[in-house]
Short mmCIF file of C-alpha atoms and ligand atoms in Angstrom, two decimals:
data_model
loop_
_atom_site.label_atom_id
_atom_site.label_comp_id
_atom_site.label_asym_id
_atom_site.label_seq_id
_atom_site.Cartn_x
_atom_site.Cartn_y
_atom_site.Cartn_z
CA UNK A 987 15.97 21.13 26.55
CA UNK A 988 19.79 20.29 27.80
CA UNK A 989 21.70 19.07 24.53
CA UNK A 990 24.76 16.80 24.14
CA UNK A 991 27.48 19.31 22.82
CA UNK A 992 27.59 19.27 19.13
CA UNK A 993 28.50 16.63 17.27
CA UNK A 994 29.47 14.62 20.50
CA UNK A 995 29.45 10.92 19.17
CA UNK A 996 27.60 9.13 21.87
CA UNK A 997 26.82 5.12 20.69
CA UNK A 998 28.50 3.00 18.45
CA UNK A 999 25.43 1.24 16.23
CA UNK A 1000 25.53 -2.00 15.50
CA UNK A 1001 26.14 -2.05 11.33
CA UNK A 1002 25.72 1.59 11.00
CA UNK A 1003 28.26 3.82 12.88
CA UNK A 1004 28.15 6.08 15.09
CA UNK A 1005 25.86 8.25 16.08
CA UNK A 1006 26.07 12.12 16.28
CA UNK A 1007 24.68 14.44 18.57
CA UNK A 1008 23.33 16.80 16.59
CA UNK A 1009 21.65 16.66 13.00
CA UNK A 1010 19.80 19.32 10.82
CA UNK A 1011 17.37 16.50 10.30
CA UNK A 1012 16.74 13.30 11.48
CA UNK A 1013 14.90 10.72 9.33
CA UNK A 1014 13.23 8.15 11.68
CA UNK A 1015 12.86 4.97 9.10
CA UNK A 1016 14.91 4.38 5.92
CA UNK A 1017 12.45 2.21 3.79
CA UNK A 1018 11.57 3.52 0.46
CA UNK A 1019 9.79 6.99 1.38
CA UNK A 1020 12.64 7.62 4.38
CA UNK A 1021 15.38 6.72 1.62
CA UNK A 1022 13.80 9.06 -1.23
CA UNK A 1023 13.24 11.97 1.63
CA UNK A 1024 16.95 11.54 2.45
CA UNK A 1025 18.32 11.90 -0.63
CA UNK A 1026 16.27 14.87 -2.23
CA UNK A 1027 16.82 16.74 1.41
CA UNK A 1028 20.53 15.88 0.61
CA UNK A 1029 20.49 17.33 -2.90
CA UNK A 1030 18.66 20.00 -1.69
CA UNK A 1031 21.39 21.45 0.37
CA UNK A 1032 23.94 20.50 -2.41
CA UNK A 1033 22.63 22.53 -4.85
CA UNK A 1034 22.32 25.41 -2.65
CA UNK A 1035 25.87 24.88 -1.37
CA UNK A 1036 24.53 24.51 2.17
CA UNK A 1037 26.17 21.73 4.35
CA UNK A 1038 23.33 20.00 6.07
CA UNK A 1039 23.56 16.93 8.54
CA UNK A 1040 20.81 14.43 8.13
CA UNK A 1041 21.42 11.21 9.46
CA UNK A 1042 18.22 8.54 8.94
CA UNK A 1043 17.95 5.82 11.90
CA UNK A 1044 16.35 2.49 10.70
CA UNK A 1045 15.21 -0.28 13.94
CA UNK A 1046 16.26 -2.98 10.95
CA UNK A 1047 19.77 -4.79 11.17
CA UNK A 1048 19.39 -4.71 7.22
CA UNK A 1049 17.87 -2.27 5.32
CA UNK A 1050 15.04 -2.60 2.45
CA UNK A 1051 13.26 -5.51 3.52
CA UNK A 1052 10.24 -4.20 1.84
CA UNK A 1053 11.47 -3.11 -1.03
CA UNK A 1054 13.96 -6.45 -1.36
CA UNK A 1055 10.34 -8.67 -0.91
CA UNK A 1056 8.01 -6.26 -3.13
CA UNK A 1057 6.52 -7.21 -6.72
CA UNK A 1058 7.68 -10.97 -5.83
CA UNK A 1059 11.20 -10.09 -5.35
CA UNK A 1060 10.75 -7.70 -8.87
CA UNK A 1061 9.77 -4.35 -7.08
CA UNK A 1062 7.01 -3.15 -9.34
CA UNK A 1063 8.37 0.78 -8.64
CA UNK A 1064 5.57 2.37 -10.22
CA UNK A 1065 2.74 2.68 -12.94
CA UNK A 1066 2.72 4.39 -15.97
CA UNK A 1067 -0.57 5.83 -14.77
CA UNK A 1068 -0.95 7.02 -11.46
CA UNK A 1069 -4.03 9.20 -9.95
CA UNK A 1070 -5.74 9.93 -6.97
CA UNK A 1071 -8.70 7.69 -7.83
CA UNK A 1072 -5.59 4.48 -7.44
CA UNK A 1073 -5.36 5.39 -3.75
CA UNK A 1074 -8.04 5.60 -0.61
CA UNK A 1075 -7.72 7.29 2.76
CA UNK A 1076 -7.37 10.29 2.84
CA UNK A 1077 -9.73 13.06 0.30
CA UNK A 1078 -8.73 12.88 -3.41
CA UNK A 1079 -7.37 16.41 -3.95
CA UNK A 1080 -5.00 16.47 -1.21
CA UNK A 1081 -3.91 12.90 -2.45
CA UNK A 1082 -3.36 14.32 -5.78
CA UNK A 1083 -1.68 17.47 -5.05
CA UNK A 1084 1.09 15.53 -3.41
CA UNK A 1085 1.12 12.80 -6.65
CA UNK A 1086 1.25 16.19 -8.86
CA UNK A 1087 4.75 17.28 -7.22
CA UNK A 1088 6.84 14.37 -8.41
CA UNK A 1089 4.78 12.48 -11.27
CA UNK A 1090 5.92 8.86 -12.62
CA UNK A 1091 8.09 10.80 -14.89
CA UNK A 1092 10.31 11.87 -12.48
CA UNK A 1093 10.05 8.90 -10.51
CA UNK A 1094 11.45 7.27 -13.86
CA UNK A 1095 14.04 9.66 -14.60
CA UNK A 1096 15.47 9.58 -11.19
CA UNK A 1097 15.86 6.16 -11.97
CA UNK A 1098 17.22 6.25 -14.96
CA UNK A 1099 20.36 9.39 -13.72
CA UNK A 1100 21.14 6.34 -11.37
CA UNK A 1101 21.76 3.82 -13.96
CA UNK A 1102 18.03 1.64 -13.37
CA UNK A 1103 16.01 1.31 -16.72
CA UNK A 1104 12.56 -0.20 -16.65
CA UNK A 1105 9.94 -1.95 -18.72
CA UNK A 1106 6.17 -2.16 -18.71
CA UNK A 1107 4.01 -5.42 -18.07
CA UNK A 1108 1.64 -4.98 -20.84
CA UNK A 1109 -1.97 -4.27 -19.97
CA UNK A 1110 -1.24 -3.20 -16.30
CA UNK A 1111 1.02 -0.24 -16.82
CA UNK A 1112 3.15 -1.80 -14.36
CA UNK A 1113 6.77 -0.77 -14.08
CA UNK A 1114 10.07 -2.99 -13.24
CA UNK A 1115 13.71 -3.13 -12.92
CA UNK A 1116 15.22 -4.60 -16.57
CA UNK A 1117 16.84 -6.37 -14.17
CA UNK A 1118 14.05 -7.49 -12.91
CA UNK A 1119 15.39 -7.68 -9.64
CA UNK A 1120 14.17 -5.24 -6.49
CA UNK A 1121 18.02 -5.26 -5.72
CA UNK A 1122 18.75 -2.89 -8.50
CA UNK A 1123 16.40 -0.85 -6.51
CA UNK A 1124 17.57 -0.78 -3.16
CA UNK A 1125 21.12 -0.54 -4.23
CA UNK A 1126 20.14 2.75 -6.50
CA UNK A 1127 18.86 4.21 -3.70
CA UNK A 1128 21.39 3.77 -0.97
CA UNK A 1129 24.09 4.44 -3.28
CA UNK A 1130 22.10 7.80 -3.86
CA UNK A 1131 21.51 8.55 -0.16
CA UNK A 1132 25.38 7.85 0.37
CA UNK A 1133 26.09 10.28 -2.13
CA UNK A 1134 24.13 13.04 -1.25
CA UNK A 1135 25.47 13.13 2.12
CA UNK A 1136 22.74 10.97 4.08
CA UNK A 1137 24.49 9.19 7.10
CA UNK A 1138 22.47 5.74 7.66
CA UNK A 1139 22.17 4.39 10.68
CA UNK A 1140 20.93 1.00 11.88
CA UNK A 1141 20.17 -0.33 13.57
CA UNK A 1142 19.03 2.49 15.86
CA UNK A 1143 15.04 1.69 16.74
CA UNK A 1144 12.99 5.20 17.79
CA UNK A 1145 11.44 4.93 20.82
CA UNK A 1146 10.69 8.49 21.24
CA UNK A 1147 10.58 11.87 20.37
CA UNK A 1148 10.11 14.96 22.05
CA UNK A 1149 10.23 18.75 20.87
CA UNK A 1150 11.89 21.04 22.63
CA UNK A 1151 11.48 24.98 21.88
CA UNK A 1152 12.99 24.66 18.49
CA UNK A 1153 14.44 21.20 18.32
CA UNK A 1154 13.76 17.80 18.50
CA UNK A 1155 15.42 14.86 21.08
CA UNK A 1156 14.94 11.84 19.18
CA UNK A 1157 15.51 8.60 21.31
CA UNK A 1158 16.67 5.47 19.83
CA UNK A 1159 18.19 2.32 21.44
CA UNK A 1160 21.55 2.87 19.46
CA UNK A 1161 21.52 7.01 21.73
CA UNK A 1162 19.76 10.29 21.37
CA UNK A 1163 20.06 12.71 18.21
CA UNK A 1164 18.70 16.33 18.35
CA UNK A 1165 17.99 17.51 15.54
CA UNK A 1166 16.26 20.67 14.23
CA UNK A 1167 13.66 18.91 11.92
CA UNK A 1168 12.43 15.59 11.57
CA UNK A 1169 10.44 13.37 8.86
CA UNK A 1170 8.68 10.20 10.11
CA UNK A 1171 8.89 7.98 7.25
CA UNK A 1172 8.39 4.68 9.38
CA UNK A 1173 5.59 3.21 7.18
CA UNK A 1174 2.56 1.35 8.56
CA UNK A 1175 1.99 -2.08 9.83
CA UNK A 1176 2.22 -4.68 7.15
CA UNK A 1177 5.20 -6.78 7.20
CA UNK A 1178 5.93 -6.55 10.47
CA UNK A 1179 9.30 -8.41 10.60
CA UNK A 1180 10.60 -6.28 8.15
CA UNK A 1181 10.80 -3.45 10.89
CA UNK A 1182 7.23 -1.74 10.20
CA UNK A 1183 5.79 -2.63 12.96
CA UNK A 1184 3.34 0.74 13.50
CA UNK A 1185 5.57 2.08 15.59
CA UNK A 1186 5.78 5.03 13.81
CA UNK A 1187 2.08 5.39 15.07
CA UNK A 1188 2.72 5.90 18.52
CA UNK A 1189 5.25 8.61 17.65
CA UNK A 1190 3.31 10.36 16.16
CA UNK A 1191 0.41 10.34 18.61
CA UNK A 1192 3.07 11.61 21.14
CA UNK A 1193 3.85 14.26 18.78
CA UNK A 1194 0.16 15.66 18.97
CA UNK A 1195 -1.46 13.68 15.20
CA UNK A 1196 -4.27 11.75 15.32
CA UNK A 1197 -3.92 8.21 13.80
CA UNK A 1198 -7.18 7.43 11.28
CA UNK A 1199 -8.71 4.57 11.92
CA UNK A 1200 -9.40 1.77 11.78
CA UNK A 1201 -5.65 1.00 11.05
CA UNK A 1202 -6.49 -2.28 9.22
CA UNK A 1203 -4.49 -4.73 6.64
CA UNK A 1204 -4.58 -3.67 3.24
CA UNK A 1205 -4.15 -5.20 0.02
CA UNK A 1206 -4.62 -8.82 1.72
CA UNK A 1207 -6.35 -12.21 0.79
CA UNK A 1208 -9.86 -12.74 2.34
CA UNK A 1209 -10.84 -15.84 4.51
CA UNK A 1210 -13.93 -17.71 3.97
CA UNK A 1211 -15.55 -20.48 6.50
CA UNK A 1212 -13.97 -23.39 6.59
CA UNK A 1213 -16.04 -25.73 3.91
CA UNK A 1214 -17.17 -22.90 1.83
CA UNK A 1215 -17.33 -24.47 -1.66
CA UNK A 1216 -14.88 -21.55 -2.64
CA UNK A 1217 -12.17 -23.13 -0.89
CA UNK A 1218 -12.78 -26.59 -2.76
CA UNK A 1219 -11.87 -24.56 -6.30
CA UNK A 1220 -8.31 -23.79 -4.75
CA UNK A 1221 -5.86 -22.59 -7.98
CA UNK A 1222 -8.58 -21.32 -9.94
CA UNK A 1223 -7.66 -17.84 -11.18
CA UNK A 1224 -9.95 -15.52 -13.32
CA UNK A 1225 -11.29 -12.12 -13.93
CA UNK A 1226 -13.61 -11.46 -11.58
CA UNK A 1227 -15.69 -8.03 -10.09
CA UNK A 1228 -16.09 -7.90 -6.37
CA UNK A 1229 -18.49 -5.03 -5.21
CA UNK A 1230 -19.16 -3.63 -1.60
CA UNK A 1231 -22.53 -3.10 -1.48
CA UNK A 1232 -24.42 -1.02 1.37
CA UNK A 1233 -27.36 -2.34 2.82
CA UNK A 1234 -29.69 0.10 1.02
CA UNK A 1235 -28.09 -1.60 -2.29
CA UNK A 1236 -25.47 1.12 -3.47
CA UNK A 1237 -21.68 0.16 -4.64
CA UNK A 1238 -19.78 2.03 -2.15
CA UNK A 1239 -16.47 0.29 -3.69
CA UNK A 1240 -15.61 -2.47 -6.43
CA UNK A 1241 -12.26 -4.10 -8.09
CA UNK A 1242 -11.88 -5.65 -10.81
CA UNK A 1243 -9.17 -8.09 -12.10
CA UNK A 1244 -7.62 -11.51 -11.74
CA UNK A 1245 -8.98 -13.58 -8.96
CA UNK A 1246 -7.33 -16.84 -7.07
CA UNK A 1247 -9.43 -19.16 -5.41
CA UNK A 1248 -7.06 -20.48 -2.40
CA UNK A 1249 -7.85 -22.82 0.44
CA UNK A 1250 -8.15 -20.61 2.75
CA UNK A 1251 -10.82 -17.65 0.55
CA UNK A 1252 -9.88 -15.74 -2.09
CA UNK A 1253 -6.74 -13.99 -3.11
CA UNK A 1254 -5.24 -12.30 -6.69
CA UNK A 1255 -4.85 -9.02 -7.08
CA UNK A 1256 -8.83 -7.72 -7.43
CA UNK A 1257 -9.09 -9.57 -4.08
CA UNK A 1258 -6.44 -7.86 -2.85
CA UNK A 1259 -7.98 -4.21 -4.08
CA UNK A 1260 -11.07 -4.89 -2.59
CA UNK A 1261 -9.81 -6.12 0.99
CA UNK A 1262 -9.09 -2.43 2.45
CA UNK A 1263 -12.59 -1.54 1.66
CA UNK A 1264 -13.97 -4.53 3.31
CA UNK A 1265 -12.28 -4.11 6.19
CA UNK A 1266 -12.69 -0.20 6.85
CA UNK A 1267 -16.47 -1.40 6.06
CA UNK A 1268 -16.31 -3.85 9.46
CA UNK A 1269 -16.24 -0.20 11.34
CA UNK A 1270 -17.93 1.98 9.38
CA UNK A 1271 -21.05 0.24 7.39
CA UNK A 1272 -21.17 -3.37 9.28
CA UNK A 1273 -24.39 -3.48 7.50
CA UNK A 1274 -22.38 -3.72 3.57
CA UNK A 1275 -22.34 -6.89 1.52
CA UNK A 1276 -19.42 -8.32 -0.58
CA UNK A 1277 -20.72 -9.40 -3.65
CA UNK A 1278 -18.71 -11.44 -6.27
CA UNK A 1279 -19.24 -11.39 -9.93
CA UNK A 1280 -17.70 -14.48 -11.24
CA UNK A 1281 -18.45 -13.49 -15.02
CA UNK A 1282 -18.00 -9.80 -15.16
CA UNK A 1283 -17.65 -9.80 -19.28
CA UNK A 1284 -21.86 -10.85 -19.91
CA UNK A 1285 -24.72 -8.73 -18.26
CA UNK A 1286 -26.76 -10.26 -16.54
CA UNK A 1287 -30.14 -9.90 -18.57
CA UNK A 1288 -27.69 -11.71 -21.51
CA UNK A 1289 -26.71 -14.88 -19.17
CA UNK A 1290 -30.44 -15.19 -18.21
CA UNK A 1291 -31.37 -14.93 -21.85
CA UNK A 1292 -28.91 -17.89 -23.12
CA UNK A 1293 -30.22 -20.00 -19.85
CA UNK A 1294 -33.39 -19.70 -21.36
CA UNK A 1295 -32.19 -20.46 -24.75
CA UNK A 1296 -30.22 -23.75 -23.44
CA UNK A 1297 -32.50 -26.30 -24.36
CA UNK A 1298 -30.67 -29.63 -24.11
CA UNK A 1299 -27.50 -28.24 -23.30
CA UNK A 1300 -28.69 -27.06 -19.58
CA UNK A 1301 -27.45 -24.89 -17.16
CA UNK A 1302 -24.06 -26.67 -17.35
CA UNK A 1303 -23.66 -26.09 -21.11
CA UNK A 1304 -24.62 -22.33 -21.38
CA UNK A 1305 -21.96 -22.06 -17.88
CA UNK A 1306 -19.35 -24.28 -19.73
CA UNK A 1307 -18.89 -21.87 -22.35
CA UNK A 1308 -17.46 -18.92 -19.78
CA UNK A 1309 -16.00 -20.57 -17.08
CA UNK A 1310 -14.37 -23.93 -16.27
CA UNK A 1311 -16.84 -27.22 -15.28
CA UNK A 1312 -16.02 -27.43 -12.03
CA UNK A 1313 -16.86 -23.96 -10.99
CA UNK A 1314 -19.76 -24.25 -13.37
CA UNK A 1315 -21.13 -26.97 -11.21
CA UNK A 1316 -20.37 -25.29 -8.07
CA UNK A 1317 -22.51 -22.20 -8.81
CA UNK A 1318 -25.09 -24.78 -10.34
CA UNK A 1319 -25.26 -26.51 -6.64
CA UNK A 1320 -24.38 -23.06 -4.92
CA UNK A 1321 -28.01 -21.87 -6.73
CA UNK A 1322 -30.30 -25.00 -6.06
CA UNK A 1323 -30.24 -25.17 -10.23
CA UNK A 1324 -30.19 -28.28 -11.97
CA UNK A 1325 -26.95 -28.66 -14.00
CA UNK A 1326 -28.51 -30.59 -16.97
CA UNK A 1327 -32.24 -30.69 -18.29
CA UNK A 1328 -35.22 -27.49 -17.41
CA UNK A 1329 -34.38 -24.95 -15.68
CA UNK A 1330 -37.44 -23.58 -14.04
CA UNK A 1331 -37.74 -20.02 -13.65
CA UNK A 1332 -37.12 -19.89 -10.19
CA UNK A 1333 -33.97 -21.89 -10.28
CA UNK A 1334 -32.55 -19.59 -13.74
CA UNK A 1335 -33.17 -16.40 -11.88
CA UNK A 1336 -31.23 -18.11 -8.14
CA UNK A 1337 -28.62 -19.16 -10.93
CA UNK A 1338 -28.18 -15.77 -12.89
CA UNK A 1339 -27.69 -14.40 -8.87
CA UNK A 1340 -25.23 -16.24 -8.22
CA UNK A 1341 -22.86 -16.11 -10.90
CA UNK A 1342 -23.31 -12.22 -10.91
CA UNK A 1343 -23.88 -12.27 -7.39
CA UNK A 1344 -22.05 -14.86 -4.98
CA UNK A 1345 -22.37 -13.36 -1.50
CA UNK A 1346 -19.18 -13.32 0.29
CA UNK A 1347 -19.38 -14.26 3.82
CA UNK A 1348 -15.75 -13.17 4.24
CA UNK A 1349 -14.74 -14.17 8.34
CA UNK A 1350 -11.50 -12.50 8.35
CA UNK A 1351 -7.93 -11.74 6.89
CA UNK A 1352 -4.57 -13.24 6.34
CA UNK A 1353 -3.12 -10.43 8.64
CA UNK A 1354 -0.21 -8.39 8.71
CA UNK A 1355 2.26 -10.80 7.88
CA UNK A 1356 0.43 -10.97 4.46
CA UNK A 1357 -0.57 -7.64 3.97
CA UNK A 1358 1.63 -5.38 1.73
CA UNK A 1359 0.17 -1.99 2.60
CA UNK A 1360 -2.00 -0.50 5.87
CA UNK A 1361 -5.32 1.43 5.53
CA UNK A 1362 -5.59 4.24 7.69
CA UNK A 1363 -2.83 6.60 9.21
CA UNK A 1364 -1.75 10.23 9.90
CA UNK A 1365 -4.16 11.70 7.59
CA UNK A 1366 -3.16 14.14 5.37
CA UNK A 1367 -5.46 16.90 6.71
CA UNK A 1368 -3.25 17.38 9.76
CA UNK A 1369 0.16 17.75 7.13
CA UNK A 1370 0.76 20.84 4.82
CA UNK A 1371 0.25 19.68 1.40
CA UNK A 1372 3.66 21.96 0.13
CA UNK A 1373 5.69 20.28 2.64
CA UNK A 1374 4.08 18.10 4.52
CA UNK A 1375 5.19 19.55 7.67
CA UNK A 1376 3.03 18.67 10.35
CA UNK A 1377 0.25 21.39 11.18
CA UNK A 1378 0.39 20.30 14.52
CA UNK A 1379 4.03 20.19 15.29
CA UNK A 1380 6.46 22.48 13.42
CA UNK A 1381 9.26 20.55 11.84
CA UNK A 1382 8.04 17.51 11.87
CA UNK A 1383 7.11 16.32 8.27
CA UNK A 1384 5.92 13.06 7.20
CA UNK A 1385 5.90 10.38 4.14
CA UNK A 1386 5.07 6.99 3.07
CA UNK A 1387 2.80 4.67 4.54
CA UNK A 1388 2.59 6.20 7.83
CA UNK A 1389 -0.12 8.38 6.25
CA UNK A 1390 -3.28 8.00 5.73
CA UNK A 1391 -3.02 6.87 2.10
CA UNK A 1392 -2.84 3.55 0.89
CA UNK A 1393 -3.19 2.44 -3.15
CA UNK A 1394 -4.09 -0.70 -5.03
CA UNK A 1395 -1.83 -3.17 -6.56
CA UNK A 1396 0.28 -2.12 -9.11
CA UNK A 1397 3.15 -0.21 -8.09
CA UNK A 1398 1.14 2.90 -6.86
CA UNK A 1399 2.16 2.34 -3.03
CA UNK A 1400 5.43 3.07 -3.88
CA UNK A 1401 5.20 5.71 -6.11
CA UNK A 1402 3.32 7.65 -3.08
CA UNK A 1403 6.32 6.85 -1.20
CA UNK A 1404 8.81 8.42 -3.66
CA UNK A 1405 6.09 11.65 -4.12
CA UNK A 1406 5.49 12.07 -0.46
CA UNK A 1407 9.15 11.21 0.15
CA UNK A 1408 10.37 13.93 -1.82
CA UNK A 1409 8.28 16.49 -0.51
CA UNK A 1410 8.79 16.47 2.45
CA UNK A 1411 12.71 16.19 1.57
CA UNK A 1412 12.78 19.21 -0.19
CA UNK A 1413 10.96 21.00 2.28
CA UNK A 1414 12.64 19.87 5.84
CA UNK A 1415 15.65 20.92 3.89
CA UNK A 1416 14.27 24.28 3.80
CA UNK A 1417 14.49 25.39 -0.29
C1 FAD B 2020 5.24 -8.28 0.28
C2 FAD B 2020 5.07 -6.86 -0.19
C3 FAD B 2020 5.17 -6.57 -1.54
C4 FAD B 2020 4.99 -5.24 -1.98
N1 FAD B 2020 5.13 -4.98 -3.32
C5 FAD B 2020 4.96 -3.71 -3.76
C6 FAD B 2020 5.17 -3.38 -5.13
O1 FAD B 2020 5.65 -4.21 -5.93
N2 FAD B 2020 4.89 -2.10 -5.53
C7 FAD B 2020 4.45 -1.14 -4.66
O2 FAD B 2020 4.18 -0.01 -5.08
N3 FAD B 2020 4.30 -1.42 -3.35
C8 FAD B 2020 4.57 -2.66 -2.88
N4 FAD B 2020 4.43 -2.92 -1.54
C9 FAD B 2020 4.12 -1.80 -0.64
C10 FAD B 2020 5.38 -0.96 -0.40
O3 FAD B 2020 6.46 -1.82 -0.10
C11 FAD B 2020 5.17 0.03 0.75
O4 FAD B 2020 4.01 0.80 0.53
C12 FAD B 2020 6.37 0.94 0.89
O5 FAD B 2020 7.52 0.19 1.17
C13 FAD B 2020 6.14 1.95 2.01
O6 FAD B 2020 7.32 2.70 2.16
P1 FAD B 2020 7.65 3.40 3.56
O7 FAD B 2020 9.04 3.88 3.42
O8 FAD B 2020 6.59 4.37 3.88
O9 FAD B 2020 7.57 2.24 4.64
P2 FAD B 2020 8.47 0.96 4.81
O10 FAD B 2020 8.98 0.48 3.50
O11 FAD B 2020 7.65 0.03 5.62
O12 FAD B 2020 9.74 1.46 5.63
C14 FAD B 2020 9.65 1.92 6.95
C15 FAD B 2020 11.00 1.78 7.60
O13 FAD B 2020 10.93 2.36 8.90
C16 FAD B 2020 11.59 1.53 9.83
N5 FAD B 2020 10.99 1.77 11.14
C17 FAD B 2020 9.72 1.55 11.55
N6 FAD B 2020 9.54 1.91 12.82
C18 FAD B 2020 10.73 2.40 13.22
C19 FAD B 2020 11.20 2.94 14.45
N7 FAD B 2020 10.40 3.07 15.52
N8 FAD B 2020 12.49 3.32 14.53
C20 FAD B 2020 13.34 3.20 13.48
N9 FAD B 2020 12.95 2.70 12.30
C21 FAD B 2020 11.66 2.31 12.18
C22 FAD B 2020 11.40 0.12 9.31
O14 FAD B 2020 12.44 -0.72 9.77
C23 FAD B 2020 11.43 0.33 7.80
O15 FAD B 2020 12.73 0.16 7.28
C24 FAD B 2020 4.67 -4.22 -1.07
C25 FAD B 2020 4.60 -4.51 0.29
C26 FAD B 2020 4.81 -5.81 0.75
C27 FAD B 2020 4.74 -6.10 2.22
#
């Protein structure tokens, strides 16, 4: 491959600066997992004494969209429990063995040596700025990234990359940078207007990886047909279980949690768990159910028993006492039960189904622009788990959301990016 001479400036970037020739490494997206890759591949070299170049090029005109928008503008940065069994995609142990290099305490403490302190939501674990602002984040880390040497540059959109015999041409729209490694932290496809636009994807695929698919929207409220009686209970929110059931009748996922009734389906954040699995199911068991559980707390051999027990109170009464009338008298019509007076047999057992068993018939999605994570990805088979340097293509690493690893709501997308992020940091820095 014919290089630019070294450290030839070749464009002027729009808010970024210039861009060199040459790099040690070249970060290709400077969201949260590019960011944290930057900065530990920066203190890397620091601490070894070794002057290293890394420049990260971000397509955005302003960077941290995502993290500026995430945890309603809070940034929920992480959990105070995080495991392998909060995440889907790719297998469990490989998912954990990357988790287990940089656990929540280091995610906190990194924090904490750059001046952000957090508290916990109680019951959820959840973590946020005292601040409580996701600008505490974003300025944390770019102040870190400045000071450990990172040049940022955007924006500078990748279009390409090729490897040479031991380096890397990486084309953007702002000029080329060669570079002698590379991580592709470009997340996935949710939020696309925020500059993750799956991009990263077809780099990738250039580069030799496989993409896992189905690359679908993750952590997204479901759509129901229009007049499903659902819709009619818009801004009801309780704790609900959805299961996935398999035509042969096994669970083959379920979430639990807060549930919001909108006028469109169903959102909240067990909606939001469940929607990955839903969708991967459209591809992989068409055949699989959702079924909702609108009264998770009381078995269902106890509701049947205090239907039979109502007496005068009917359906309505024994319903009344769990969950609000209106959606009392919804399941009551959903069922074919008479609210008030007998309940035959028949319409007690339709009833008990329902409320433990409201089939879903989910038509579709809010879509990316919703979304705040992507299922499916490079999976992590095709990365080494030390490094995650690309099996398939020598010095090129990976982190984030571009992988095949996606997590449920409560902070744990980002603490893969800050675990994945500083592995491969570390390692394309080469200690
Ligand atoms: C609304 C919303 C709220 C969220 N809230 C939370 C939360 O509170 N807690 C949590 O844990 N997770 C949350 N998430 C998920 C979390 O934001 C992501 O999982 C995380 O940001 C992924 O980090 P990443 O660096 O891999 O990707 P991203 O943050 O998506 O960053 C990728 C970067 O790469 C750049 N890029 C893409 N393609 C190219 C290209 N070709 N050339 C150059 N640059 C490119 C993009 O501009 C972007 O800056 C939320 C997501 C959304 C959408």
């Amino acid at each position: 491959m014919s290089l630019p001479r070294e450290n030839e400036p070749l464009h002027a970037a729009g808010g970024g600066g210039t861009i060199p020739a040459e790099a040690d490494l070249a970060i290709v997206g400077a969201g949260a997992a590019g960011l944290f890759a930057a900065i530990h591949a920066g203190r890397a070299a620091l601490a070894a004494g070794r002057s290293l170049s890394i420049v990260a090029l971000d397509g955005a005109r302003k960077l941290g969209a995502k993290v500026l928008v995430s945890g309603g503008g809070r940034c929920n940065v992480t959990n105070v429990r995080v495991a392998e069994h909060d995440y889907a995609g790719s297998t469990a142990p490989a998912i954990r063995r990357v988790l287990g290099r940089f656990p929540v305490e280091r995610t906190v403490s990194f924090f904490r040596d750059a001046g952000v302190s957090f508290y916990e939501e109680p019951d959820n674990g959840k973590l946020f700025p005292t601040t409580d602002s996701a600008r505490t984040i974003l300025d944390a880390l770019l102040r870190e990234a400045t000071s450990a040497g990172v040049r940022l540059l955007h924006p500078a959109r990748v279009t390409g990359i090729v490897r040479g015999e031991d380096r890397f041409r990486v084309e953007s729209d702002a000029g080329p940078v060669v570079a002698r490694r590379v991580i592709l932290a470009t997340g996935g496809q949710s939020l696309p207007k925020s500059g993750s636009d799956g991009s990263g994807f077809g780099l990738a695929r250039a580069l030799g990886h496989s993409v896992a698919e189905p690359v679908v929207p993750a952590l997204v409220p479901l759509v129901l047909p229009g007049g499903h009686w659902i819709r009619d209970l818009t801004g009801l929110a309780l704790p609900c279980t959805f299961t996935l059931e398999s035509a042969k009748g096994k669970a083959l996922a379920t979430a639990s949690g807060s549930t919001l009734c909108t006028h469109t389906g169903l959102s909240g954040p067990a909606t939001l768990d469940i929607s990955r699995h839903w969708l991967v199911s459209r591809v992989h068991a068409p055949d699989a159910r959702l079924l909702l559980d609108w009264l998770p707390a009381v078995p269902a051999a106890d509701l049947e028993g205090a239907l039979l027990a109502a007496g005068a109170r009917g359906a309505l009464g024994v319903l009344k006492c769990h969950l609000t009338e209106r959606l009392a008298r919804c399941l009551c019509t959903a069922a074919g039960a008479p609210p008030a007076g007998d309940l035959p047999r028949d319409a007690r057992r339709r009833l008990v189904e329902t409320v433990k068993r409201t089939p879903l018939p989910v038509v579709g999605d809010r879509g990316w622009n919703v979304a705040e994570a992507t299922a499916g990805g490079v999976p992590l088979s095709e990365a080494r788990l030390e490094s995650m340097e690309s099996r398939i293509c020598p010095g090129l690493h990976f982190a984030g959301e571009i992988l095949d690893v996606d997590g449920r709501i409560g902070g744990f997308n980002f603490q893969w990016a800050w675990a994945s992020g500083f592995v491969a940091g570390r390692a394309a820095a080469g200690t």
